[in-house]
XYZ file of N, CA and C in Angstrom:
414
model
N -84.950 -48.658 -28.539
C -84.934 -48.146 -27.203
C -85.467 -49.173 -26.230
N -86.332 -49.697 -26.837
C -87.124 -50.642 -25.634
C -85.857 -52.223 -25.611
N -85.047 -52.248 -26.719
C -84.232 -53.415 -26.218
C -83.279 -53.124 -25.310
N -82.932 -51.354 -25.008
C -81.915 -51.349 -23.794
C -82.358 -51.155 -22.251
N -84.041 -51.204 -22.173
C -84.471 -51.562 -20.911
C -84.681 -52.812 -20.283
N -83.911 -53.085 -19.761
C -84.131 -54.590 -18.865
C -84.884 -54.505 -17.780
N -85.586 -56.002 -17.509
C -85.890 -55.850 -16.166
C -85.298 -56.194 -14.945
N -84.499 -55.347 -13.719
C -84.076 -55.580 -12.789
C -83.715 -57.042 -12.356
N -84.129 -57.536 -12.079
C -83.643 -58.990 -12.009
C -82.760 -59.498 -13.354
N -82.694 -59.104 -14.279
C -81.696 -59.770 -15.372
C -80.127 -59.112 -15.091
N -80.267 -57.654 -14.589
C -78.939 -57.590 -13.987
C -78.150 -58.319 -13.286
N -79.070 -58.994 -12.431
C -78.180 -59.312 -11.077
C -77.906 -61.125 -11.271
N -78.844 -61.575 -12.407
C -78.688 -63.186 -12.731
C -77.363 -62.977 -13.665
N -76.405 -64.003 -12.840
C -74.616 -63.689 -13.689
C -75.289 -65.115 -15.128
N -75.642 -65.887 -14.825
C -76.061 -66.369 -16.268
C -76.677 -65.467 -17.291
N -77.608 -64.444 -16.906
C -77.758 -64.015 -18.138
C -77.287 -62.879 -18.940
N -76.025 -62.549 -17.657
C -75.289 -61.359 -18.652
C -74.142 -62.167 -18.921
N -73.809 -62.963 -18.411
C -72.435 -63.740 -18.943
C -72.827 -64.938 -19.865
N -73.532 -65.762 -19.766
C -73.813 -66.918 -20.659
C -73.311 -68.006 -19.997
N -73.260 -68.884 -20.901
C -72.176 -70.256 -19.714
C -71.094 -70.027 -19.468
N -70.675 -70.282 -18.261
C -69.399 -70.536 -18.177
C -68.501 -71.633 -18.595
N -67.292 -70.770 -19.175
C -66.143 -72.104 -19.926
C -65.899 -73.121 -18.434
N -65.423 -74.708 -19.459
C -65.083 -75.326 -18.338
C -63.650 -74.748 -18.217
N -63.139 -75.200 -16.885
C -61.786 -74.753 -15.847
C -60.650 -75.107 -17.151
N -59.597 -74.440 -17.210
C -58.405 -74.555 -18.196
C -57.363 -75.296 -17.713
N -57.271 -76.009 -16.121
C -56.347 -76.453 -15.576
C -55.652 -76.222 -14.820
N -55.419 -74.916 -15.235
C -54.742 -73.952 -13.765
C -55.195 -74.183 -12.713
N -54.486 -73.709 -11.752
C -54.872 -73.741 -10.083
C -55.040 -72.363 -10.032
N -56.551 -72.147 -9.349
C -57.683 -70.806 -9.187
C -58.014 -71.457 -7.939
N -58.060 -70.286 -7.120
C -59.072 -70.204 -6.146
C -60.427 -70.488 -6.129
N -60.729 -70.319 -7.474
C -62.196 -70.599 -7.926
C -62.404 -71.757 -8.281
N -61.793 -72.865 -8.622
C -61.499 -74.224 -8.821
C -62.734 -74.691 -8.385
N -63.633 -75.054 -8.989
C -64.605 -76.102 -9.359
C -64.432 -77.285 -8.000
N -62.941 -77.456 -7.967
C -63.206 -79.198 -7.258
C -62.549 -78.627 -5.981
N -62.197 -76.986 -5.408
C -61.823 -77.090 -4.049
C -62.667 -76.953 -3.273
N -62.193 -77.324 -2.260
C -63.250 -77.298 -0.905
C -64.054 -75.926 -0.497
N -63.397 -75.034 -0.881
C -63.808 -73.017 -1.023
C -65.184 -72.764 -1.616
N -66.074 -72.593 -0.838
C -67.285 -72.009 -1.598
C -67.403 -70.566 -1.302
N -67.557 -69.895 -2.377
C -67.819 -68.673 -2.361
C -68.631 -68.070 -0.826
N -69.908 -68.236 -1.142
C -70.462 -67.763 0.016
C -70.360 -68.765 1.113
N -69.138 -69.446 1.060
C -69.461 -70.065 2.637
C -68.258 -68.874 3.583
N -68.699 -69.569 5.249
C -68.012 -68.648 6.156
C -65.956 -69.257 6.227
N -66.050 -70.176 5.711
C -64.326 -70.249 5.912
C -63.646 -69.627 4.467
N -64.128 -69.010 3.282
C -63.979 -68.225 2.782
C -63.852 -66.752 2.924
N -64.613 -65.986 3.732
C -64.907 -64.628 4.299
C -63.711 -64.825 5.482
N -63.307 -66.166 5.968
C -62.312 -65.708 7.218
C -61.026 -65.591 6.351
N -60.926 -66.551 5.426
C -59.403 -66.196 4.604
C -59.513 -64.714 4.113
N -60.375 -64.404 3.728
C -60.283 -63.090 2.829
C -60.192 -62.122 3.977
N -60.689 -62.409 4.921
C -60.523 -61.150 6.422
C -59.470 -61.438 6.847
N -58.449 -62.415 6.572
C -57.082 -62.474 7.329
C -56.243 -61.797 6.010
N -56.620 -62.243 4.752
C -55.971 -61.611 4.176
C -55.653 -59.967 3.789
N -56.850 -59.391 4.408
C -57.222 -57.994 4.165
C -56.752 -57.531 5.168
N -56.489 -58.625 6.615
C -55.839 -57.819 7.553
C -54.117 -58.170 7.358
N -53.892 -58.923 6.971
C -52.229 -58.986 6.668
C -51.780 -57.899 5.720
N -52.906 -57.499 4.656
C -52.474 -56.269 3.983
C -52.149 -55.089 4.480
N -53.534 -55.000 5.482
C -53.639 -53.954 6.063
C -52.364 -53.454 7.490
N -51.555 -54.640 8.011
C -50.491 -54.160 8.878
C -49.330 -54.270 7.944
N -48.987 -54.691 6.594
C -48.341 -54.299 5.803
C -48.257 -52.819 5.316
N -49.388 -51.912 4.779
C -49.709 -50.814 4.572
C -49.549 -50.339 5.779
N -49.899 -50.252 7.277
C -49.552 -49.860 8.408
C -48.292 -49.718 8.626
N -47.271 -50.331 8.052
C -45.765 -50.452 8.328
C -45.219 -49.258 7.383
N -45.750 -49.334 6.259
C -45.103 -48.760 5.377
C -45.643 -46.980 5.690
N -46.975 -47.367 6.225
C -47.346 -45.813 6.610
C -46.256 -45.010 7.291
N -46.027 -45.857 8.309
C -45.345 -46.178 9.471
C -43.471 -45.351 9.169
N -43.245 -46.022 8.049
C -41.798 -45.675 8.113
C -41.706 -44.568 6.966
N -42.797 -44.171 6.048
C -42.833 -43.264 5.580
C -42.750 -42.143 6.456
N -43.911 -41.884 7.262
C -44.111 -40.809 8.537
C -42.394 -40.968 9.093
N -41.435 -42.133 9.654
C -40.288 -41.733 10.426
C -39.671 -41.283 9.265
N -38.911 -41.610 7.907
C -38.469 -40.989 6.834
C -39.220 -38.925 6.886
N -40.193 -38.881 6.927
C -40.890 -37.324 6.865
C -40.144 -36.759 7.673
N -40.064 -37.362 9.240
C -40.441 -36.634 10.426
C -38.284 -36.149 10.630
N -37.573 -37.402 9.569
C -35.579 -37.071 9.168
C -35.693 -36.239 9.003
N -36.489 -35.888 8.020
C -36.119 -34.749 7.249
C -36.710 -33.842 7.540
N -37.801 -33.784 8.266
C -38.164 -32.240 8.877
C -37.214 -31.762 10.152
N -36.539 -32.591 10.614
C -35.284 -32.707 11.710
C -34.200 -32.100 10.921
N -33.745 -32.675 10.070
C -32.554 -32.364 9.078
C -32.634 -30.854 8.575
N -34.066 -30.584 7.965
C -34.303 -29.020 7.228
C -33.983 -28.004 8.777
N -34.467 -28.651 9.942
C -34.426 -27.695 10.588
C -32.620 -27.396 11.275
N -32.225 -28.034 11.602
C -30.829 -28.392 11.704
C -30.497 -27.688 11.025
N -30.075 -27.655 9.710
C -29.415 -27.482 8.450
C -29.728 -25.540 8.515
N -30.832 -25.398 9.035
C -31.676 -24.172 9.005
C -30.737 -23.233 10.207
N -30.616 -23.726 11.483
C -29.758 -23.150 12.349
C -28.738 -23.006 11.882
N -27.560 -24.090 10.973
C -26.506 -23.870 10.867
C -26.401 -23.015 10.185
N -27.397 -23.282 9.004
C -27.212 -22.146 7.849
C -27.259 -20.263 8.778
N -28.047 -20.258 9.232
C -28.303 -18.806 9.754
C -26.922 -18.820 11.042
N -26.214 -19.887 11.589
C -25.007 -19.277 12.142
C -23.803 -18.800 11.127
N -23.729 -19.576 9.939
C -22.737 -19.367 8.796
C -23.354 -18.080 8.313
N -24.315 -17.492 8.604
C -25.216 -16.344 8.308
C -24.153 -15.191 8.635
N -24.606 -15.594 10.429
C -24.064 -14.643 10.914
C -22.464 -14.423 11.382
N -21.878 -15.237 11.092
C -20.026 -15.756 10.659
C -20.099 -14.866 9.689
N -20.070 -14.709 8.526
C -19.875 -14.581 7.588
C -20.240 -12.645 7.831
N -21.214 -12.168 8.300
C -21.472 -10.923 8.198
C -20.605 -10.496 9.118
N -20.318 -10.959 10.489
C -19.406 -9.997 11.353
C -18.062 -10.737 10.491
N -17.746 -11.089 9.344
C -16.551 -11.379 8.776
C -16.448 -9.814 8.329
N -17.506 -9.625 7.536
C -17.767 -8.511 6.465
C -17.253 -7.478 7.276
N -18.106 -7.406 8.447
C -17.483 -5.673 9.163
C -16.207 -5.673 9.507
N -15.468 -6.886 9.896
C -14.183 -7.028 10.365
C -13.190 -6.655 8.845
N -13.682 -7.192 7.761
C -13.051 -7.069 6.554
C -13.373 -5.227 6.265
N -13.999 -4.945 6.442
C -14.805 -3.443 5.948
C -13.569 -2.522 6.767
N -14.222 -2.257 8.220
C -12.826 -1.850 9.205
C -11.433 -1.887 8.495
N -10.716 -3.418 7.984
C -9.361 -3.020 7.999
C -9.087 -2.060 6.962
N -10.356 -2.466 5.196
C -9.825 -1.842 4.404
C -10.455 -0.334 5.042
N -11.321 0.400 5.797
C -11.454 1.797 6.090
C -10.262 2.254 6.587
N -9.621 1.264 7.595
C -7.826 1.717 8.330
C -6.800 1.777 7.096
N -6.440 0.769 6.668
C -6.160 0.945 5.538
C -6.031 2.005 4.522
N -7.532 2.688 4.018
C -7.408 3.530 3.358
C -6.835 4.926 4.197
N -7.183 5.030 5.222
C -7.084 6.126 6.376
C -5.491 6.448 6.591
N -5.021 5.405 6.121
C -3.584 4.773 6.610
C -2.880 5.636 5.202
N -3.177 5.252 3.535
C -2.919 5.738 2.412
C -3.000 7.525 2.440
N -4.105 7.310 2.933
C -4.753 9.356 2.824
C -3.321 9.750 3.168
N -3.004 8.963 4.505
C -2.004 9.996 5.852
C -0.573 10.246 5.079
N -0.189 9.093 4.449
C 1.587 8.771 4.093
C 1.929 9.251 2.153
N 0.488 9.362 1.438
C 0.339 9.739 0.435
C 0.601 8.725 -0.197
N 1.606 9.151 -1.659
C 1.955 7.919 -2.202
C 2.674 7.051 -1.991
N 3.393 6.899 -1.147
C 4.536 6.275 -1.135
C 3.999 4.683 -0.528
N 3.005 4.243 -0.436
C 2.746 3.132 0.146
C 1.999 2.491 -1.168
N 1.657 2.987 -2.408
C 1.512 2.265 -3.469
C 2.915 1.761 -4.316
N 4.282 2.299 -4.288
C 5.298 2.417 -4.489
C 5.952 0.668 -3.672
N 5.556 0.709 -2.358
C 5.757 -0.381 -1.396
C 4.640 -1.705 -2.172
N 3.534 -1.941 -2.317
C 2.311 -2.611 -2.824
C 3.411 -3.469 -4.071
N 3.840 -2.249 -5.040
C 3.981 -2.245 -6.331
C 5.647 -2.974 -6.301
N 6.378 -2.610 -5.353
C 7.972 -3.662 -5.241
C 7.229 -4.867 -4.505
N 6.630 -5.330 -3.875
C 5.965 -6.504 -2.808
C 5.445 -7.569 -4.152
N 4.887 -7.315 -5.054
C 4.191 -7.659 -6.299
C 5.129 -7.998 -7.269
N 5.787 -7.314 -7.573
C 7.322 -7.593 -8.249
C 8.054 -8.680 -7.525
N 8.382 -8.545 -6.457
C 8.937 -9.480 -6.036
C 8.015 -10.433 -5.780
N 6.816 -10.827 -5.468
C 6.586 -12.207 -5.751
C 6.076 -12.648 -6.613
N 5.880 -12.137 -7.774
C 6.014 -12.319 -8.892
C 7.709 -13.108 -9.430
N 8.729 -12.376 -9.497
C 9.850 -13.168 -9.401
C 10.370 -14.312 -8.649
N 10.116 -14.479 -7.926
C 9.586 -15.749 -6.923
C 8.866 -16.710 -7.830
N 7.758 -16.546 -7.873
C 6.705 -17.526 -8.880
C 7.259 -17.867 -9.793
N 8.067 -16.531 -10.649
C 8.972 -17.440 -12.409
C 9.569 -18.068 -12.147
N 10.846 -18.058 -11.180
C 12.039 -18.614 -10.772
C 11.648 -20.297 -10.257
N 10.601 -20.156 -9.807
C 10.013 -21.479 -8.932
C 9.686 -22.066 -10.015
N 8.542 -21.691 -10.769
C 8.300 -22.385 -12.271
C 8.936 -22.568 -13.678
N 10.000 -22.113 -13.770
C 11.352 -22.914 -14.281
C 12.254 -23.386 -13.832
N 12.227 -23.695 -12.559
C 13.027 -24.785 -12.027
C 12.179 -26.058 -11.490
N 11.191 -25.957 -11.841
C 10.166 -27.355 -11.416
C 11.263 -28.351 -12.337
């Protein structure tokens, strides 16, 4: 137990939780040993503040055209929303207009009795004969 209490200062010394550092592998790092970039100097903190702000009007853009993409399609749902409820109401005064003829219609059968299923039933026949005649002579 007493080897996992340290004392405060050994945290924060990077030698003694890391050990030595390897020499450089060759690559080109920002961290490069032989560039002019020192960590805590101030022309370091200005690259990293230009770079955090070039991110940051990048992410601003994209905020940006996400929100106009949202704002299509809350345009579009609503659009789409009127038309739909005029095809709504098309469609229902279709219904009563359709309802009406077959009520005349039937009103029409009551009056003349049978003889207008007799008419239905030659109308059907004949275009029915029509249709064979057409489809063996294709």
């Amino acid at each position: 137990m007493s080897q996992r209490i340290r004392p405060p200062n050994a945290l924060r010394d990077r030698s003694a939780l890391l050990g030595v550092t390897p020499p450089p592998s060759g690559r080109s790092s920002p961290f490069d040993q032989s560039s002019s970039y020192e960590p805590s100097g101030h022309r370091y903190a200005d690259d990293l503040e230009n770079q955090n702000d070039e991110a940051l009007e990048g992410l601003s853009a994209k905020v940006k055209l996400l929100k106009d993409i949202t704002v299509g399609i809350g345009n579009e749902v609503r659009e789409s929303t009127i038309q739909l409820s005029q095809m709504n109401d098309a469609f229902t005064e279709t219904g009563g207009i359709l309802a009406g003829t077959f009520r005349r219609m039937n009103n029409m059968a009551e009056r003349q009795g049978c003889r207008w299923l007799w008419y239905i039933v030659f109308v059907i026949l004949v275009f029915w004969f029509f249709i064979v005649v057409w489809w063996f002579r294709r």
